[in-house]
mmCIF file of C-alpha atoms in Angstrom:
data_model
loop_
_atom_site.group_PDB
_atom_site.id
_atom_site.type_symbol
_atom_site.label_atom_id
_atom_site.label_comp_id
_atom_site.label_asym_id
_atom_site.label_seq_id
_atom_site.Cartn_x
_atom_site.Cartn_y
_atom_site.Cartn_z
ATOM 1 C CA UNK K 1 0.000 0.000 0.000
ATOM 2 C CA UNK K 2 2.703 2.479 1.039
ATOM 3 C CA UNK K 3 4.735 1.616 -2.766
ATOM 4 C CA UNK K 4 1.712 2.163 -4.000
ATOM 5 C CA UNK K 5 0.547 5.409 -2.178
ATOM 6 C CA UNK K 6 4.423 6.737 -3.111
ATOM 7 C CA UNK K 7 4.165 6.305 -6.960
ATOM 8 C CA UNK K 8 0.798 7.666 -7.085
ATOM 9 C CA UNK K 9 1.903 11.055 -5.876
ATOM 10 C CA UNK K 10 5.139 10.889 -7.628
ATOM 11 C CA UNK K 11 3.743 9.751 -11.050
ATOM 12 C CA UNK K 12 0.635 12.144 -10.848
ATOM 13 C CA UNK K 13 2.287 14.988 -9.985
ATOM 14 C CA UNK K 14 4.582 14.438 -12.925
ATOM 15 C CA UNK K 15 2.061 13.996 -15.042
ATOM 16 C CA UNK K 16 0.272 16.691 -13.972
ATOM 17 C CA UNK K 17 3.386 19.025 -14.158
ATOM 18 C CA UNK K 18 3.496 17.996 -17.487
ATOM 19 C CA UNK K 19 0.431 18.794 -18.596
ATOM 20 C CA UNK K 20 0.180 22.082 -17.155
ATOM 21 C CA UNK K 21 3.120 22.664 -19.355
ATOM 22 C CA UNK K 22 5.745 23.304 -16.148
ATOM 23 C CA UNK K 23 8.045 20.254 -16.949
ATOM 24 C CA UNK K 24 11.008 22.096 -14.580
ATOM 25 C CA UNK K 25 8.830 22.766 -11.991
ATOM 26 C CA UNK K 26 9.316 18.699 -10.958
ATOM 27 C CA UNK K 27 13.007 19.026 -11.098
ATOM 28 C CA UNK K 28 12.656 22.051 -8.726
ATOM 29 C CA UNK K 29 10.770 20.367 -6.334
ATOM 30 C CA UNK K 30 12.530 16.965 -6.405
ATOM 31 C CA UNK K 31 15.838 18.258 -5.724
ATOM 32 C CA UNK K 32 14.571 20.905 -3.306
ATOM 33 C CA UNK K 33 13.158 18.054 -1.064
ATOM 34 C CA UNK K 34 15.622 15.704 -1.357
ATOM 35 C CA UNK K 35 17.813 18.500 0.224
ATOM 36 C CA UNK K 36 15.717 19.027 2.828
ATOM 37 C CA UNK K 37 14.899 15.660 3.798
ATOM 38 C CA UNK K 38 18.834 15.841 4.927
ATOM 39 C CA UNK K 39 18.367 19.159 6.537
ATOM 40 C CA UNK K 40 15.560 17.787 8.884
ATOM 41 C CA UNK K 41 17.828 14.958 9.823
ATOM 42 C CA UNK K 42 20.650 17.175 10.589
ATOM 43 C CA UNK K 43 18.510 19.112 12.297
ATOM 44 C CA UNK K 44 17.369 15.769 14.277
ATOM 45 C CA UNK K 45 20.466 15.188 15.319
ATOM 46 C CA UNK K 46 21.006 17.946 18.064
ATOM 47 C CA UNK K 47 17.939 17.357 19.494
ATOM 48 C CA UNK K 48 17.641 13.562 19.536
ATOM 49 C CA UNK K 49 20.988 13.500 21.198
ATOM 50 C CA UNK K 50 19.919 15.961 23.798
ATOM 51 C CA UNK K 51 16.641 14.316 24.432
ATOM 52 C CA UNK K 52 18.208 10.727 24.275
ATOM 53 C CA UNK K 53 20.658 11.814 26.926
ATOM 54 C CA UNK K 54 18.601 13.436 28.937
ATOM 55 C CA UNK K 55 16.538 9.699 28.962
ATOM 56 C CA UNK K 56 19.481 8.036 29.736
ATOM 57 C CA UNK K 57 19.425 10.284 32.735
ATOM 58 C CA UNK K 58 16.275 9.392 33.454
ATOM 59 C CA UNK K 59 16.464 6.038 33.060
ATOM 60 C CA UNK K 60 19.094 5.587 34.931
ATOM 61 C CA UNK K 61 17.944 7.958 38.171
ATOM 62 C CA UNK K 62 14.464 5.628 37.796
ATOM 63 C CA UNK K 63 12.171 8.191 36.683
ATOM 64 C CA UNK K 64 11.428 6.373 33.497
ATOM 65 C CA UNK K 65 10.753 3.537 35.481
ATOM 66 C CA UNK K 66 8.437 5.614 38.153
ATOM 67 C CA UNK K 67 6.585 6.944 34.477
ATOM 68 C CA UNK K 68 5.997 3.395 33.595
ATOM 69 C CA UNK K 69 4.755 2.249 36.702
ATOM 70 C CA UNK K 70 2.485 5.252 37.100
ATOM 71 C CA UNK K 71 1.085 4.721 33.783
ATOM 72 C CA UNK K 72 1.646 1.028 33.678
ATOM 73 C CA UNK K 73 -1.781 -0.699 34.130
ATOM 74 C CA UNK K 74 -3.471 1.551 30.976
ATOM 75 C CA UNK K 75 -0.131 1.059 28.976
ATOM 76 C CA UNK K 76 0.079 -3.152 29.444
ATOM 77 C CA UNK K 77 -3.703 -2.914 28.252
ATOM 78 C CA UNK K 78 -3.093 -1.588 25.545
ATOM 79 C CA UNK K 79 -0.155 -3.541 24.761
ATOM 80 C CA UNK K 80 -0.945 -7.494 25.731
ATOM 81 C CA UNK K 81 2.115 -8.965 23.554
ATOM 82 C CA UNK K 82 4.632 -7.049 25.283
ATOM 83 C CA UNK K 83 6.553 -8.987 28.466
ATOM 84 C CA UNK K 84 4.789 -6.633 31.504
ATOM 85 C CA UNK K 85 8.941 -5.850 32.161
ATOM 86 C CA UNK K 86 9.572 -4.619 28.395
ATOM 87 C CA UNK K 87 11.821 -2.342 27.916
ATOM 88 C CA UNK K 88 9.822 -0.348 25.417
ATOM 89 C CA UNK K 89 7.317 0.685 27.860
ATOM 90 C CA UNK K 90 9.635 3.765 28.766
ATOM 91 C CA UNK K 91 10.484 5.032 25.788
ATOM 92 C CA UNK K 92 7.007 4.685 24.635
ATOM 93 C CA UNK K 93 5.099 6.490 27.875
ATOM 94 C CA UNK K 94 7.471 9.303 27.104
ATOM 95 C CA UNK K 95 6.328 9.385 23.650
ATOM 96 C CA UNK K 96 3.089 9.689 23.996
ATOM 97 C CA UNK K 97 3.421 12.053 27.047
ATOM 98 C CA UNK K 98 5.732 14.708 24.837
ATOM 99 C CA UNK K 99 2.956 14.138 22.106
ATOM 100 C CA UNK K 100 0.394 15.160 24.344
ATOM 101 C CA UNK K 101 2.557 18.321 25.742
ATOM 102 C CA UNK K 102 3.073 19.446 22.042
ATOM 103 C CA UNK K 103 6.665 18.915 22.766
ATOM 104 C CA UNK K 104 7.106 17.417 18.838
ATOM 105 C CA UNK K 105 10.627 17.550 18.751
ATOM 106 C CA UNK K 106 11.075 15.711 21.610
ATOM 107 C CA UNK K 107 8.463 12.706 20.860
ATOM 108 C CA UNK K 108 10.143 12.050 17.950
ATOM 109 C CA UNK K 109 13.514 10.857 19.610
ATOM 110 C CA UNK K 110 11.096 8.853 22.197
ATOM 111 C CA UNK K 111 9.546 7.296 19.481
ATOM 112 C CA UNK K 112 12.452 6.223 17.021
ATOM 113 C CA UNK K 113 13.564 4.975 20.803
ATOM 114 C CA UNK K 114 10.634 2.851 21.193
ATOM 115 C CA UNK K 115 10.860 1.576 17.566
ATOM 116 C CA UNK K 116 14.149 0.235 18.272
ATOM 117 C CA UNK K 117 12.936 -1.708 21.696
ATOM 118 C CA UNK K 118 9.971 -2.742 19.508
ATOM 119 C CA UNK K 119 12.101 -4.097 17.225
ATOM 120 C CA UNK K 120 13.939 -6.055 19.583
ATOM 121 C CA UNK K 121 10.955 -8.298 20.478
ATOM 122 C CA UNK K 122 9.899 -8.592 17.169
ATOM 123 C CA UNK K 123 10.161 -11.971 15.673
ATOM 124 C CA UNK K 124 10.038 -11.133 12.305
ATOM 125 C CA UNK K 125 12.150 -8.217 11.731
ATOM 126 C CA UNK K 126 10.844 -7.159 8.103
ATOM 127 C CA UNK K 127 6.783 -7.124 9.316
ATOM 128 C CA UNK K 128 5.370 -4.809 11.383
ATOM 129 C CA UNK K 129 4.512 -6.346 15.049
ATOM 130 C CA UNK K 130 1.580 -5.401 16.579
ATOM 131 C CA UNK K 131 2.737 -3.610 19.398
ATOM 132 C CA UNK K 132 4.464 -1.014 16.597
ATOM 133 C CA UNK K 133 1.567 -0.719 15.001
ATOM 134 C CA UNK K 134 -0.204 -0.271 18.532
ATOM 135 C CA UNK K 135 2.168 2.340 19.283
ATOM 136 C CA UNK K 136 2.015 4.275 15.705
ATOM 137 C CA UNK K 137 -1.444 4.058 16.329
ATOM 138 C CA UNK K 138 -1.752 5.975 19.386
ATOM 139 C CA UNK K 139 1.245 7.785 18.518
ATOM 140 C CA UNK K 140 -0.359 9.626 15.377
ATOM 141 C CA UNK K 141 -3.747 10.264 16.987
ATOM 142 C CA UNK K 142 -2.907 10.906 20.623
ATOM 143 C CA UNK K 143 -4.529 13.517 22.476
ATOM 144 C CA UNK K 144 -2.794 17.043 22.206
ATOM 145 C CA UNK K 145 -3.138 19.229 25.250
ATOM 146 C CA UNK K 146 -1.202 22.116 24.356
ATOM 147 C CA UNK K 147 -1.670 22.549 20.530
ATOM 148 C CA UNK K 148 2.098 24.800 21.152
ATOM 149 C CA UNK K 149 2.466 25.162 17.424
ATOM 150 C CA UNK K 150 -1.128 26.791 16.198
ATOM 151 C CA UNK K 151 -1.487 28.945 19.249
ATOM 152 C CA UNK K 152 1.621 30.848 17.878
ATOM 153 C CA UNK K 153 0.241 31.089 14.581
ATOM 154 C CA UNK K 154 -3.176 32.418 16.104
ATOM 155 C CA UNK K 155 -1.150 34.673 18.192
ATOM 156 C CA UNK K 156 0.895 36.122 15.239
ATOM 157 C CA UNK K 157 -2.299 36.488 13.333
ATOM 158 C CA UNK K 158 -3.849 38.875 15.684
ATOM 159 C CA UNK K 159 -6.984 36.212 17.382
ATOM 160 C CA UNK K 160 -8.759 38.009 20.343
ATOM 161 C CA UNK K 161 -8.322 34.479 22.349
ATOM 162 C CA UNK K 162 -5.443 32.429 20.581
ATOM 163 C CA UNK K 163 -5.728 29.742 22.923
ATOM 164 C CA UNK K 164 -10.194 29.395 22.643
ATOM 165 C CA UNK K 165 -9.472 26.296 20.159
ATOM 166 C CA UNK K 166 -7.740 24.031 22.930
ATOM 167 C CA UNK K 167 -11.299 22.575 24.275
ATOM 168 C CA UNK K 168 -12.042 21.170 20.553
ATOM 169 C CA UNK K 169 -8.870 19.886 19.879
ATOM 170 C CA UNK K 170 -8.537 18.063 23.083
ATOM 171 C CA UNK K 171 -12.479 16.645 22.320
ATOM 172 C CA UNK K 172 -11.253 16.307 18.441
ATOM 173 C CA UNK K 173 -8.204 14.103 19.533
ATOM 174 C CA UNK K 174 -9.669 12.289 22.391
ATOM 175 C CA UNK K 175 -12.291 11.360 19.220
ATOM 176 C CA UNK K 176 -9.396 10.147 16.702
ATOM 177 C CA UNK K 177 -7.353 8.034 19.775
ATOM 178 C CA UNK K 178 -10.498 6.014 20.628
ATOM 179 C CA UNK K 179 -11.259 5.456 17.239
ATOM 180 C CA UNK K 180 -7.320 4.467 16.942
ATOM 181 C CA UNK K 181 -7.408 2.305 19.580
ATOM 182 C CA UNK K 182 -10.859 0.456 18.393
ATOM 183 C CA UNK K 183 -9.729 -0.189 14.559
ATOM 184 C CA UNK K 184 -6.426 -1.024 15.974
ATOM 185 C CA UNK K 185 -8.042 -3.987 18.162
ATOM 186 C CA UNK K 186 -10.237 -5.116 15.470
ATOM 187 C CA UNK K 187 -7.572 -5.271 12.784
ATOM 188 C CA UNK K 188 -5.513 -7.010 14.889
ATOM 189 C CA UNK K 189 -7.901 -9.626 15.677
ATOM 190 C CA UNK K 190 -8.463 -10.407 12.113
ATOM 191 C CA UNK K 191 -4.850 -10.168 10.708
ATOM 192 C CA UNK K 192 -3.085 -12.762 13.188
ATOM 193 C CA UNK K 193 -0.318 -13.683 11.110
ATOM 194 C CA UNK H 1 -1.700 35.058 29.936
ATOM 195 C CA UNK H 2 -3.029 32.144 29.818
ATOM 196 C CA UNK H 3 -2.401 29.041 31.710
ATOM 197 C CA UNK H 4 -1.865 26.724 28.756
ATOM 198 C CA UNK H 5 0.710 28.876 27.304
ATOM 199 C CA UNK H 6 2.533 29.084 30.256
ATOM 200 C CA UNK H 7 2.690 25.727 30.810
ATOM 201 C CA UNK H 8 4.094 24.937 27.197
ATOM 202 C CA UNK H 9 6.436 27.364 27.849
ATOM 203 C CA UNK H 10 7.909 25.931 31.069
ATOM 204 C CA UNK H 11 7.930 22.119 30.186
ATOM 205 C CA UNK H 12 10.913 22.093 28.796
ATOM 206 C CA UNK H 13 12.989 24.317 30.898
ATOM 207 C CA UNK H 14 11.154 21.967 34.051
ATOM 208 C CA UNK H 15 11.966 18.933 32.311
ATOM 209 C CA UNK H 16 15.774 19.845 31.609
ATOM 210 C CA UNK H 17 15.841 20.812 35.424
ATOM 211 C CA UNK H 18 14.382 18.206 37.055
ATOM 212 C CA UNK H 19 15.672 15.245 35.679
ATOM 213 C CA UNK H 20 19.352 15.796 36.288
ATOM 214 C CA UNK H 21 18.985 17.845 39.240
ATOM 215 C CA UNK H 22 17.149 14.578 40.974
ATOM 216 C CA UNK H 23 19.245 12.030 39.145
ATOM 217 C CA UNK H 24 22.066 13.993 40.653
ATOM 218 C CA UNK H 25 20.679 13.510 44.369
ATOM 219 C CA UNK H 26 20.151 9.931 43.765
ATOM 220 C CA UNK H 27 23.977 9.595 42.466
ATOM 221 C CA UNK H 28 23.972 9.042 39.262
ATOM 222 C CA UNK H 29 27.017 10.676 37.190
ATOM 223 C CA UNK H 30 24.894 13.036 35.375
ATOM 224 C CA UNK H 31 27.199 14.325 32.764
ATOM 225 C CA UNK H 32 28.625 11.306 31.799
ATOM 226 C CA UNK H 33 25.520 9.419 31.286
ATOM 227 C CA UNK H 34 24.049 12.409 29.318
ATOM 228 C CA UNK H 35 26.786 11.448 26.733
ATOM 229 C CA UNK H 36 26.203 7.850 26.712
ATOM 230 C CA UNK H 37 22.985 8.629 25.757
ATOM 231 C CA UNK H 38 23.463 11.182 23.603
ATOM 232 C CA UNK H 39 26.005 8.899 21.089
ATOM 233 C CA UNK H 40 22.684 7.324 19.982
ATOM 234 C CA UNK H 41 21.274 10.449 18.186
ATOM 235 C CA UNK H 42 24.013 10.388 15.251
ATOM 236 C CA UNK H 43 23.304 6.833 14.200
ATOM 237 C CA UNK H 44 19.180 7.252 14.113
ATOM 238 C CA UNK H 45 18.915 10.490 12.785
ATOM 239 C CA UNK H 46 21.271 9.328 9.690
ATOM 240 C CA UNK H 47 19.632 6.393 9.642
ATOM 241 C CA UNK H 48 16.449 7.608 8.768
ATOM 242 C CA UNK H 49 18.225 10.152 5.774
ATOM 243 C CA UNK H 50 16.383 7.479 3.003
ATOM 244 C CA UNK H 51 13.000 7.646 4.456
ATOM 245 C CA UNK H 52 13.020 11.301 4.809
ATOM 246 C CA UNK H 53 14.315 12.215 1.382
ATOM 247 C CA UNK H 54 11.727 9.161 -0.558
ATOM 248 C CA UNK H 55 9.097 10.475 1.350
ATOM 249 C CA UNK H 56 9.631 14.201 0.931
ATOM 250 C CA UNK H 57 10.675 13.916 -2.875
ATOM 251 C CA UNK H 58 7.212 12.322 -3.917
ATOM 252 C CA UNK H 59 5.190 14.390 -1.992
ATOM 253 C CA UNK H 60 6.602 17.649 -2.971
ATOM 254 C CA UNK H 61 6.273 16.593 -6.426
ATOM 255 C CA UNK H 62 2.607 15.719 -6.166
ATOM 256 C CA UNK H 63 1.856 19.086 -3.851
ATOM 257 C CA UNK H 64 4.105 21.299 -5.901
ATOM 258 C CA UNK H 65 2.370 20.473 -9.668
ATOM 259 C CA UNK H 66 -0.917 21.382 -8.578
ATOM 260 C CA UNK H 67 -2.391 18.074 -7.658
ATOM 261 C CA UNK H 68 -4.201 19.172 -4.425
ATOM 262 C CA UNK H 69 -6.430 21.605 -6.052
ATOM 263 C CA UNK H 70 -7.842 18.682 -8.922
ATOM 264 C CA UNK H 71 -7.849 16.326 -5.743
ATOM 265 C CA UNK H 72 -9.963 18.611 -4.035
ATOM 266 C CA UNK H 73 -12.620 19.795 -7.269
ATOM 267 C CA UNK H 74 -12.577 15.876 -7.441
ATOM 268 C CA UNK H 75 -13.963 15.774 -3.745
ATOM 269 C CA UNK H 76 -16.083 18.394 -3.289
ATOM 270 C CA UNK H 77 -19.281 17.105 -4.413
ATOM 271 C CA UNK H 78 -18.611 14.192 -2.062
ATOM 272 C CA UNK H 79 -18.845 16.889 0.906
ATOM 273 C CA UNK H 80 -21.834 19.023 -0.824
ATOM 274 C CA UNK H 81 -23.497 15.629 -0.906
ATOM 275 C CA UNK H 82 -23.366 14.948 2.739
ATOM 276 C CA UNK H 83 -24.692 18.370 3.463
ATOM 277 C CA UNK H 84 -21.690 20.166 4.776
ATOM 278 C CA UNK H 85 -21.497 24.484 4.436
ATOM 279 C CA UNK H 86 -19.320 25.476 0.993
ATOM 280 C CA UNK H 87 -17.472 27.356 3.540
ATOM 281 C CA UNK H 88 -15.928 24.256 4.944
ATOM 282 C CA UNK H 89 -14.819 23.114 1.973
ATOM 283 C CA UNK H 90 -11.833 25.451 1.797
ATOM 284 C CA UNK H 91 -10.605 23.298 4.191
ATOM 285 C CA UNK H 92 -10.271 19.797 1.937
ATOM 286 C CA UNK H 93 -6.706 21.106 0.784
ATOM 287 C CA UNK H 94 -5.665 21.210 4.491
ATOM 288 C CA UNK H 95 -7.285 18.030 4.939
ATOM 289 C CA UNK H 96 -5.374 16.119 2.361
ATOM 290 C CA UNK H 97 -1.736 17.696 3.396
ATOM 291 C CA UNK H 98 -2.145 16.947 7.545
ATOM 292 C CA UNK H 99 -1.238 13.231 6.989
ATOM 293 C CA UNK H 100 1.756 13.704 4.685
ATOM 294 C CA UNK H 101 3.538 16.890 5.532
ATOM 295 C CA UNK H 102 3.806 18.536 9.001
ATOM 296 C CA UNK H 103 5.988 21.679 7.604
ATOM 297 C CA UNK H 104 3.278 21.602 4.524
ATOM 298 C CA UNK H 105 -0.097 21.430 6.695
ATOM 299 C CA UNK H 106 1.489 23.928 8.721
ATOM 300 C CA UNK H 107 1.927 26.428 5.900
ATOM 301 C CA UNK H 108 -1.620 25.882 4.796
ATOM 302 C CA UNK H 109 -3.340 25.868 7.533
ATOM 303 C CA UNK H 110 -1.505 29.448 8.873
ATOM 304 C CA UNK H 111 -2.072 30.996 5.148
ATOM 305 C CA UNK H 112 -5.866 29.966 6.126
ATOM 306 C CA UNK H 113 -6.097 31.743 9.683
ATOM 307 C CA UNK H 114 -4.576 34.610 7.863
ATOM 308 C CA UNK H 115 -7.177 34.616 5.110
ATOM 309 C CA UNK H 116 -9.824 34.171 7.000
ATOM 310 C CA UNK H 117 -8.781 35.505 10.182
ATOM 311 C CA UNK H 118 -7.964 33.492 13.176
ATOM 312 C CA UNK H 119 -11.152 34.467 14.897
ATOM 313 C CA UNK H 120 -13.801 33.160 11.568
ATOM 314 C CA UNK H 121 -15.084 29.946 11.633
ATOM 315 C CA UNK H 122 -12.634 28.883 9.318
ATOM 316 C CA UNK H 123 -9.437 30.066 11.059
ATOM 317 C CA UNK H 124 -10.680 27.788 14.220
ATOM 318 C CA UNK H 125 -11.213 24.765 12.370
ATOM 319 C CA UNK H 126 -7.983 25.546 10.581
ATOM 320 C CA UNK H 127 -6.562 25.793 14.131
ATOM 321 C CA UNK H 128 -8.461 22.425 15.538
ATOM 322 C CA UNK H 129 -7.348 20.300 12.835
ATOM 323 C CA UNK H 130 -3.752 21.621 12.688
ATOM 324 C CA UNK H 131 -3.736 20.401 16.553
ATOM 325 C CA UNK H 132 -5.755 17.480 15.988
ATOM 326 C CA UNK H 133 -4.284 15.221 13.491
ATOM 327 C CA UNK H 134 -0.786 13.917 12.380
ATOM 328 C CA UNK H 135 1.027 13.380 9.798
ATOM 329 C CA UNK H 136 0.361 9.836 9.916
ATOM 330 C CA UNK H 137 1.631 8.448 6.496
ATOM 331 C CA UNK H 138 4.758 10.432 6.527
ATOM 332 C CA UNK H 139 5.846 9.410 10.560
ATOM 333 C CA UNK H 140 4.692 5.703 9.593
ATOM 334 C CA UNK H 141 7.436 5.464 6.565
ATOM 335 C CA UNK H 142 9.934 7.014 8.968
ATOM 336 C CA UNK H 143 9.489 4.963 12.328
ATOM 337 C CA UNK H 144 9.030 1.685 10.183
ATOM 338 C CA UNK H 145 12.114 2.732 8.369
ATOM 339 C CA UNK H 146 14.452 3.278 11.303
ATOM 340 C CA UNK H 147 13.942 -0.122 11.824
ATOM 341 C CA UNK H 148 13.627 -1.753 8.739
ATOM 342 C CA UNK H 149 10.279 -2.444 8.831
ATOM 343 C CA UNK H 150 8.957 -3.506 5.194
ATOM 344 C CA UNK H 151 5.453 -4.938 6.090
ATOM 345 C CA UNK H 152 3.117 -2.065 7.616
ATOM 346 C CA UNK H 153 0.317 -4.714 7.606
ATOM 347 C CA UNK H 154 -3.111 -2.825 8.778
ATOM 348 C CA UNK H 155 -1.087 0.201 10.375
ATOM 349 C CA UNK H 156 -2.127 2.872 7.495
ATOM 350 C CA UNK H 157 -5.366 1.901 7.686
ATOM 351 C CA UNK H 158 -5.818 2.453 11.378
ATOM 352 C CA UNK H 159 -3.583 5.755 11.287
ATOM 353 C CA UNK H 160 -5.578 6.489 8.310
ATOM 354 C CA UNK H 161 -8.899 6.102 9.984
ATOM 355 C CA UNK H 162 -8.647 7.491 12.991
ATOM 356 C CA UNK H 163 -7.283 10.872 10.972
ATOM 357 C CA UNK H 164 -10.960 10.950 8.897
ATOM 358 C CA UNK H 165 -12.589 10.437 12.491
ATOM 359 C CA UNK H 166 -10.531 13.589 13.147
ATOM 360 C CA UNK H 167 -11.537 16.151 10.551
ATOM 361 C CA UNK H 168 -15.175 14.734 10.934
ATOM 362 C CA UNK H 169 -15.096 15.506 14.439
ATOM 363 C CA UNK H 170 -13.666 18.518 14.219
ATOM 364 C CA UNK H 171 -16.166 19.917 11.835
ATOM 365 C CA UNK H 172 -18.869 18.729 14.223
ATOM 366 C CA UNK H 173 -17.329 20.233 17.595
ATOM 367 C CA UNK H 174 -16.370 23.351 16.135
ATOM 368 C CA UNK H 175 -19.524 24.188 14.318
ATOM 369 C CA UNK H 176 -21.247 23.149 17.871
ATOM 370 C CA UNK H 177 -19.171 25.422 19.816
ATOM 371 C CA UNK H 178 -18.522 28.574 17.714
ATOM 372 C CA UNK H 179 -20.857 28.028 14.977
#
């Protein structure tokens, strides 16, 4: 599905290009991205080495640890293939925690984290297991407290009460996660591999 | 100011406080374990260089040629069918770019409050959805990438879902509370 999904947009939007008569335009933007997909990394970098450290930190003080128990009976719920001593439950907790926060640039670090821990108990390292897709699941929907990013732009633009859409957006997520968390537990129960 | 704002303000600073200060009291060699950590962040962020760029490329190349707007005439009467304001559907381009581009949804969805103002009906649901969703196919390719995933199985589908749940709920709740 994902090949699939890829070509589509890269073969229509050539095509399309092309018949609007802006052949160049595709050159443009290919290049132009390609660049920056190796800017964002660089940019990833600094700040998945500072949040990774300051894990290790945590980890190693038993914070992590304190986070896992505190959320633990939710999390092993949610998660019934994992052992109940995995080490991905950390990394994972803080995940979704720095999702919720709006702390983006720190949840991605957490999550590559909990990829790799994932990965570990994964018997069959080229197929998704389904904790990952658990995780991705909640991961991608999960419930955003502090929507940082748009209250900016709302301030910027000049609202009366930049912060007014945080009540919908916390109903809107809690909406998506549940729904998340449903297909996810359905589609698992039919794809058993 | 508000609370909220506040409080995204001081989480990091509170977070890059705390945890050494306590890991400190319970003995743990802050500084050095900070760098053991740290050496991690070199090795994933490279690793994840192919994903970005495959990702990135084909996407630009579909947003960039013009393909959202002939998406979206192709959608519209799909909405107008099920009833929904004309209004709203200024939104289907926004719609379409929050599950593949953060940096792109972004720069639609702020080029919409400032059209509309962030105070109009659209400029909140601009504002709703930009909090509400993710960019669920593009942090898919990368995650599953980092570790060599090949097989996403039912994972797009659920991410996929649970994004259309979104944008239909955020319609809903934001017509019901500012409408």
């Amino acid at each position: 599905m994902v090949n699939l999904i890829w070509l589509i947009m890269l073969a229509f939007g050539i095509l399309i290009s092309t018949v609007r008569g802006n052949v160049s335009q595709v050159t443009e933007s290919a290049l132009k991205a390609a660049e920056l997909g190796v800017e964002v990394a660089i940019e990833l970098i600094g700040v998945m080495s500072l949040w990774l450290g300051i894990m290790h930190i945590a980890e190693k003080a038993g914070l992590v640890q304190s986070l896992a128990k505190l959320f633990g009976p939710i999390i092993k719920k949610l998660f019934p293939s994992l052992k109940p001593d995995s080490k991905a439950f950390g990394p994972i907790i803080m995940n979704l925690c720095a999702n919720m926060l709006g702390l983006g640039n720190a949840a991605t670090p957490f999550g590559l984290k909990a990829m790799q821990e994932l990965q570990k108990e994964n018997p069959n390292p080229d197929v998704a297991s389904p904790a990952m897709i658990t995780f991705l699941a909640l991961n991608t929907s999960c419930i955003t407290i502090i929507p940082a990013t748009i209250i900016g732009v709302r301030m910027k633009a000049g609202s009366v009460n930049p912060t007014e859409i945080i009540g919908t957006t916390i109903f809107a997520t809690a909406c998506a996660m549940t729904t998340a968390v449903c297909a996810d537990y359905i589609f698992r129960k039919r794809d058993r591999l | 100011m508000n609370i909220i704002t506040e409080l995204a303000k001081w989480a990091i600073p509170f977070i890059l406080f705390f945890v050494p200060v306590y890991a400190y009291f319970r003995k743990v060699p802050v500084y050095e374990t900070f760098v053991e950590g740290a050496e991690n962040g070199f090795k994933t962020a490279v690793k994840i260089i192919p994903f970005l760029v495959g990702m990135l490329v084909s996407i630009r190349v579909f947003v960039d040629s013009g393909a959202l707007e002939i998406l979206t005439d192709i959608l519209r009467p799909f909405f107008l069918v099920v009833g929904l304001d004309p209004d709203i559907l200024t939104i289907i381009p926004l719609a379409i770019m929050r599950p593949l581009s953060g940096s792109g949804a972004l720069g639609v969805a702020t080029q919409l409050i400032h059209q509309f103002g962030p105070d109009s009906f659209i400029g909140r649901l601009a504002s709703t959805l930009q909090g509400s969703t993710d960019t669920t196919f593009f942090v898919l390719a990368v995650y599953f990438g980092s570790v060599g995933i090949k097989k996403y199985r039912y994972a797009l589908k659920v991410g996929l879902l649970a994004d259309v749940v979104g944008l239909l709920v955020s319609i809903w709740i934001v017509t019901k509370v500012f409408g």
